[in-house]
PDB file of C-alpha atoms in Angstrom:
ATOM      1  CA  UNK Q1079      97.780 120.522 101.719  1.00  0.00           C
ATOM      2  CA  UNK Q1080      99.494 121.364 105.003  1.00  0.00           C
ATOM      3  CA  UNK Q1081     103.195 122.228 104.741  1.00  0.00           C
ATOM      4  CA  UNK Q1082     105.885 122.515 107.427  1.00  0.00           C
ATOM      5  CA  UNK Q1083     109.624 122.948 107.057  1.00  0.00           C
ATOM      6  CA  UNK Q1084     110.909 119.620 105.792  1.00  0.00           C
ATOM      7  CA  UNK Q1085     107.869 117.773 104.485  1.00  0.00           C
ATOM      8  CA  UNK Q1086     104.286 118.201 103.407  1.00  0.00           C
ATOM      9  CA  UNK Q1087     101.398 115.786 103.118  1.00  0.00           C
ATOM     10  CA  UNK Q1088      98.754 115.544 100.433  1.00  0.00           C
ATOM     11  CA  UNK Q1089      96.182 113.061  99.258  1.00  0.00           C
ATOM     12  CA  UNK Q1090      97.382 110.455  96.815  1.00  0.00           C
ATOM     13  CA  UNK Q1091      96.571 110.845  93.123  1.00  0.00           C
ATOM     14  CA  UNK Q1092      96.797 108.250  90.388  1.00  0.00           C
ATOM     15  CA  UNK Q1093     100.125 109.687  89.205  1.00  0.00           C
ATOM     16  CA  UNK Q1094     101.646 108.682  92.572  1.00  0.00           C
ATOM     17  CA  UNK Q1095     101.203 104.948  91.932  1.00  0.00           C
ATOM     18  CA  UNK Q1096     104.707 104.348  90.569  1.00  0.00           C
ATOM     19  CA  UNK Q1097     106.365 106.283  93.418  1.00  0.00           C
ATOM     20  CA  UNK Q1098     104.202 104.426  95.932  1.00  0.00           C
ATOM     21  CA  UNK Q1099     105.239 101.092  94.442  1.00  0.00           C
ATOM     22  CA  UNK Q1100     108.921 102.128  94.611  1.00  0.00           C
ATOM     23  CA  UNK Q1101     108.501 103.177  98.251  1.00  0.00           C
ATOM     24  CA  UNK Q1102     106.852  99.879  99.174  1.00  0.00           C
ATOM     25  CA  UNK Q1103     109.463  97.816  97.320  1.00  0.00           C
ATOM     26  CA  UNK Q1104     112.394  99.686  98.874  1.00  0.00           C
ATOM     27  CA  UNK Q1105     110.922  99.249 102.361  1.00  0.00           C
ATOM     28  CA  UNK Q1106     109.196  95.899 101.962  1.00  0.00           C
ATOM     29  CA  UNK Q1107     111.026  94.124 104.775  1.00  0.00           C
ATOM     30  CA  UNK Q1108     110.475  96.949 107.252  1.00  0.00           C
ATOM     31  CA  UNK Q1109     106.833  97.629 106.356  1.00  0.00           C
ATOM     32  CA  UNK Q1110     105.879  93.942 106.418  1.00  0.00           C
ATOM     33  CA  UNK Q1111     107.468  93.574 109.872  1.00  0.00           C
ATOM     34  CA  UNK Q1112     105.465  96.368 111.508  1.00  0.00           C
ATOM     35  CA  UNK Q1113     102.223  96.789 109.576  1.00  0.00           C
ATOM     36  CA  UNK Q1114      99.456  94.436 108.458  1.00  0.00           C
ATOM     37  CA  UNK Q1115     100.279  94.841 104.761  1.00  0.00           C
ATOM     38  CA  UNK Q1116     100.189  92.135 102.166  1.00  0.00           C
ATOM     39  CA  UNK Q1117     103.369  90.136 101.788  1.00  0.00           C
ATOM     40  CA  UNK Q1118     102.047  88.537  98.618  1.00  0.00           C
ATOM     41  CA  UNK Q1119     104.175  89.293  95.534  1.00  0.00           C
ATOM     42  CA  UNK Q1120     101.023  90.276  93.608  1.00  0.00           C
ATOM     43  CA  UNK Q1121     100.830  93.400  95.800  1.00  0.00           C
ATOM     44  CA  UNK Q1122     104.186  94.606  94.502  1.00  0.00           C
ATOM     45  CA  UNK Q1123     103.127  95.505  90.964  1.00  0.00           C
ATOM     46  CA  UNK Q1124     102.015  98.819  89.485  1.00  0.00           C
ATOM     47  CA  UNK Q1125      98.447  97.721  88.788  1.00  0.00           C
ATOM     48  CA  UNK Q1126      97.943  96.800  92.453  1.00  0.00           C
ATOM     49  CA  UNK Q1127      99.089 100.265  93.521  1.00  0.00           C
ATOM     50  CA  UNK Q1128      96.804 101.968  90.995  1.00  0.00           C
ATOM     51  CA  UNK Q1129      93.900  99.986  92.458  1.00  0.00           C
ATOM     52  CA  UNK Q1130      95.045 100.835  95.976  1.00  0.00           C
ATOM     53  CA  UNK Q1131      94.936 104.564  95.293  1.00  0.00           C
ATOM     54  CA  UNK Q1132      91.521 104.271  93.633  1.00  0.00           C
ATOM     55  CA  UNK Q1133      90.274 102.339  96.657  1.00  0.00           C
ATOM     56  CA  UNK Q1134      91.541 105.091  98.953  1.00  0.00           C
ATOM     57  CA  UNK Q1135      89.665 107.682  96.904  1.00  0.00           C
ATOM     58  CA  UNK Q1136      86.453 105.667  97.247  1.00  0.00           C
ATOM     59  CA  UNK Q1137      86.998 105.186 100.986  1.00  0.00           C
ATOM     60  CA  UNK Q1138      87.437 108.948 101.416  1.00  0.00           C
ATOM     61  CA  UNK Q1139      84.110 109.532  99.644  1.00  0.00           C
ATOM     62  CA  UNK Q1140      82.514 107.146 102.143  1.00  0.00           C
ATOM     63  CA  UNK Q1141      84.265 108.905 105.041  1.00  0.00           C
ATOM     64  CA  UNK Q1142      85.965 105.720 106.231  1.00  0.00           C
ATOM     65  CA  UNK Q1143      89.632 106.519 105.608  1.00  0.00           C
ATOM     66  CA  UNK Q1144      91.884 109.372 104.562  1.00  0.00           C
ATOM     67  CA  UNK Q1145      95.254 108.514 102.995  1.00  0.00           C
ATOM     68  CA  UNK Q1146      98.094 110.939 102.382  1.00  0.00           C
ATOM     69  CA  UNK Q1147     101.581 110.748 101.007  1.00  0.00           C
ATOM     70  CA  UNK Q1148     104.461 112.271 102.936  1.00  0.00           C
ATOM     71  CA  UNK Q1149     106.641 114.272 100.543  1.00  0.00           C
ATOM     72  CA  UNK Q1150     109.957 116.060 100.983  1.00  0.00           C
ATOM     73  CA  UNK Q1151     109.499 119.805 100.509  1.00  0.00           C
ATOM     74  CA  UNK Q1152     112.670 120.379  98.493  1.00  0.00           C
ATOM     75  CA  UNK Q1153     112.255 117.736  95.819  1.00  0.00           C
ATOM     76  CA  UNK Q1154     108.606 116.566  96.174  1.00  0.00           C
ATOM     77  CA  UNK Q1155     109.777 112.956  96.595  1.00  0.00           C
ATOM     78  CA  UNK Q1156     107.343 110.507  98.198  1.00  0.00           C
ATOM     79  CA  UNK Q1157     109.003 109.289 101.408  1.00  0.00           C
ATOM     80  CA  UNK Q1158     106.106 107.852 103.369  1.00  0.00           C
ATOM     81  CA  UNK Q1159     102.414 107.361 103.978  1.00  0.00           C
ATOM     82  CA  UNK Q1160     100.074 108.512 106.716  1.00  0.00           C
ATOM     83  CA  UNK Q1161      96.385 107.762 107.121  1.00  0.00           C
ATOM     84  CA  UNK Q1162      93.348 108.083 109.345  1.00  0.00           C
ATOM     85  CA  UNK Q1163      90.888 105.183 109.611  1.00  0.00           C
ATOM     86  CA  UNK Q1164      87.377 105.758 110.941  1.00  0.00           C
ATOM     87  CA  UNK Q1165      85.368 102.932 112.425  1.00  0.00           C
ATOM     88  CA  UNK Q1166      81.594 103.131 112.613  1.00  0.00           C
ATOM     89  CA  UNK Q1167      79.702 106.217 113.684  1.00  0.00           C
ATOM     90  CA  UNK Q1168      82.190 107.272 116.363  1.00  0.00           C
ATOM     91  CA  UNK Q1169      84.018 110.583 116.408  1.00  0.00           C
ATOM     92  CA  UNK Q1170      87.376 108.860 116.676  1.00  0.00           C
ATOM     93  CA  UNK Q1171      89.853 107.461 114.203  1.00  0.00           C
ATOM     94  CA  UNK Q1172      93.025 105.397 114.150  1.00  0.00           C
ATOM     95  CA  UNK Q1173      96.281 106.816 112.847  1.00  0.00           C
ATOM     96  CA  UNK Q1174      98.750 104.782 110.821  1.00  0.00           C
ATOM     97  CA  UNK Q1175     101.998 105.864 109.197  1.00  0.00           C
ATOM     98  CA  UNK Q1176     105.181 104.536 107.655  1.00  0.00           C
ATOM     99  CA  UNK Q1177     108.336 106.276 106.517  1.00  0.00           C
ATOM    100  CA  UNK Q1178     111.135 105.331 104.138  1.00  0.00           C
ATOM    101  CA  UNK Q1179     114.049 103.797 106.070  1.00  0.00           C
ATOM    102  CA  UNK Q1180     116.454 106.429 104.706  1.00  0.00           C
ATOM    103  CA  UNK Q1181     114.435 109.183 106.358  1.00  0.00           C
ATOM    104  CA  UNK Q1182     114.157 107.799 109.882  1.00  0.00           C
ATOM    105  CA  UNK Q1183     115.444 109.951 112.727  1.00  0.00           C
ATOM    106  CA  UNK Q1184     115.010 113.299 110.931  1.00  0.00           C
ATOM    107  CA  UNK Q1185     111.775 114.387 112.579  1.00  0.00           C
ATOM    108  CA  UNK Q1186     109.759 113.859 109.396  1.00  0.00           C
ATOM    109  CA  UNK Q1187     107.315 111.390 110.968  1.00  0.00           C
ATOM    110  CA  UNK Q1188     106.642 113.799 113.826  1.00  0.00           C
ATOM    111  CA  UNK Q1189     105.979 116.609 111.341  1.00  0.00           C
ATOM    112  CA  UNK Q1190     103.630 114.381 109.356  1.00  0.00           C
ATOM    113  CA  UNK Q1191     101.729 113.328 112.479  1.00  0.00           C
ATOM    114  CA  UNK Q1192     101.253 116.951 113.520  1.00  0.00           C
ATOM    115  CA  UNK Q1193     100.031 117.848 110.032  1.00  0.00           C
ATOM    116  CA  UNK Q1194      97.498 115.041 109.940  1.00  0.00           C
ATOM    117  CA  UNK Q1195      96.282 115.896 113.440  1.00  0.00           C
ATOM    118  CA  UNK Q1196      95.423 119.377 112.177  1.00  0.00           C
ATOM    119  CA  UNK Q1197      93.333 117.735 109.470  1.00  0.00           C
ATOM    120  CA  UNK Q1198      91.773 115.216 111.874  1.00  0.00           C
ATOM    121  CA  UNK Q1199      90.672 117.795 114.413  1.00  0.00           C
ATOM    122  CA  UNK Q1200      90.168 120.994 112.434  1.00  0.00           C
ATOM    123  CA  UNK Q1201      88.881 119.725 109.075  1.00  0.00           C
ATOM    124  CA  UNK Q1202      87.341 116.323 109.778  1.00  0.00           C
ATOM    125  CA  UNK Q1203      85.991 117.065 113.258  1.00  0.00           C
ATOM    126  CA  UNK Q1204      87.320 114.018 115.096  1.00  0.00           C
ATOM    127  CA  UNK Q1205      87.345 114.135 118.899  1.00  0.00           C
ATOM    128  CA  UNK Q1206      89.958 111.413 119.456  1.00  0.00           C
ATOM    129  CA  UNK Q1207      92.831 109.964 117.458  1.00  0.00           C
ATOM    130  CA  UNK Q1208      94.313 106.608 118.463  1.00  0.00           C
ATOM    131  CA  UNK Q1209      97.489 104.853 117.379  1.00  0.00           C
ATOM    132  CA  UNK Q1210      98.821 101.405 118.199  1.00  0.00           C
ATOM    133  CA  UNK Q1211     102.547 100.679 118.363  1.00  0.00           C
ATOM    134  CA  UNK Q1212     104.335  97.386 118.929  1.00  0.00           C
ATOM    135  CA  UNK Q1213     106.459  97.540 122.094  1.00  0.00           C
ATOM    136  CA  UNK Q1214     109.681  96.973 120.123  1.00  0.00           C
ATOM    137  CA  UNK Q1215     108.961  99.950 117.823  1.00  0.00           C
ATOM    138  CA  UNK Q1216     110.511 102.523 120.156  1.00  0.00           C
ATOM    139  CA  UNK Q1217     110.996 105.154 117.445  1.00  0.00           C
ATOM    140  CA  UNK Q1218     107.320 105.208 116.545  1.00  0.00           C
ATOM    141  CA  UNK Q1219     106.288 105.433 120.205  1.00  0.00           C
ATOM    142  CA  UNK Q1220     108.611 108.418 120.564  1.00  0.00           C
ATOM    143  CA  UNK Q1221     107.028 110.116 117.517  1.00  0.00           C
ATOM    144  CA  UNK Q1222     103.606 109.819 119.150  1.00  0.00           C
ATOM    145  CA  UNK Q1223     104.821 111.090 122.515  1.00  0.00           C
ATOM    146  CA  UNK Q1224     106.496 114.116 120.876  1.00  0.00           C
ATOM    147  CA  UNK Q1225     103.203 114.792 119.080  1.00  0.00           C
ATOM    148  CA  UNK Q1226     101.224 114.929 122.323  1.00  0.00           C
ATOM    149  CA  UNK Q1227      99.819 111.397 122.451  1.00  0.00           C
ATOM    150  CA  UNK Q1228      99.359 109.677 125.808  1.00  0.00           C
ATOM    151  CA  UNK Q1229     100.142 105.981 126.304  1.00  0.00           C
ATOM    152  CA  UNK Q1230      96.965 104.343 127.628  1.00  0.00           C
ATOM    153  CA  UNK Q1231      97.962 100.712 127.968  1.00  0.00           C
ATOM    154  CA  UNK Q1232      98.864  97.450 126.283  1.00  0.00           C
ATOM    155  CA  UNK Q1233      96.470  95.726 123.900  1.00  0.00           C
ATOM    156  CA  UNK Q1234      97.302  92.034 123.772  1.00  0.00           C
ATOM    157  CA  UNK Q1235      97.264  90.300 120.374  1.00  0.00           C
ATOM    158  CA  UNK Q1236      95.985  93.514 118.773  1.00  0.00           C
ATOM    159  CA  UNK Q1237      96.992  92.925 115.135  1.00  0.00           C
ATOM    160  CA  UNK Q1238      98.182  89.959 113.125  1.00  0.00           C
ATOM    161  CA  UNK Q1239     101.384  90.928 111.326  1.00  0.00           C
ATOM    162  CA  UNK Q1240     103.224  88.434 109.137  1.00  0.00           C
ATOM    163  CA  UNK Q1241     101.014  85.694 110.531  1.00  0.00           C
ATOM    164  CA  UNK Q1242     101.834  86.493 114.186  1.00  0.00           C
ATOM    165  CA  UNK Q1243      99.537  88.175 116.688  1.00  0.00           C
ATOM    166  CA  UNK Q1244     101.349  91.229 118.019  1.00  0.00           C
ATOM    167  CA  UNK Q1245     100.771  93.223 121.192  1.00  0.00           C
ATOM    168  CA  UNK Q1246     100.487  96.998 120.750  1.00  0.00           C
ATOM    169  CA  UNK Q1247     100.634  99.911 123.111  1.00  0.00           C
ATOM    170  CA  UNK Q1248      97.591 102.126 122.613  1.00  0.00           C
ATOM    171  CA  UNK Q1249      98.258 105.846 122.410  1.00  0.00           C
ATOM    172  CA  UNK Q1250      95.666 108.585 122.023  1.00  0.00           C
ATOM    173  CA  UNK Q1251      95.267 112.322 121.776  1.00  0.00           C
ATOM    174  CA  UNK Q1252      92.059 114.261 122.278  1.00  0.00           C
ATOM    175  CA  UNK Q1253      90.950 117.297 120.325  1.00  0.00           C
ATOM    176  CA  UNK Q1254      91.369 119.611 123.329  1.00  0.00           C
ATOM    177  CA  UNK Q1255      94.930 118.330 123.896  1.00  0.00           C
ATOM    178  CA  UNK Q1256      96.136 119.245 120.429  1.00  0.00           C
ATOM    179  CA  UNK Q1257      97.832 122.576 120.042  1.00  0.00           C
TER     180      UNK Q1257
END
C-alpha cells in the first residue's frame, strides 16, 4: 500500500510480530519517553506483540484505528509505525508515529506522514487530522510542518507519559489543505 522513494507503509500482519518486537526493544528508551506505551516488561515479549497486531486488526474492523508499519523500500525492513486513531462519530482522527532511532533525519517520517494522509483523506474520508507533539520533540514538529500541518496551540497536561503529564503542541491539517 502506498509507496514513495525510500519507504512504504502497509498494514501489519501476524508475521510482523517478531520484527515489531525487535523494533520496540531496540527503541524502548526513546519510545517510552515520547509516547504513552507500556513500560511494563510483559509488553516486550512476542506473545504481547501478536496480541497487539490482532487487536489492531479488530480495531480496524470497528473503524476506530488504522495501524501501519513503515518499511524501507530496498530491504523491506520494519523501521517504524504510523497510525490513525478515530474518536467517536467525528470526521477527524489523531495521527501517531514513531521511527527507529537509526533512521531519524532521513526524511522517512515525513514520507510516512504524507502516505498516511493520502489514506486518511482519500480512502477513509476524514476531514481533519490532528497530531500532538511535546515541545521538546523538535524533530517531530518539523515533520508535521513539512507535511503541511499547522500549529494550533499548546494543550496543557495532554498525555501522561512515563507517569508524568506532558504538554503537547496541537497540529492539524484539513482535507482541503492536503496536496
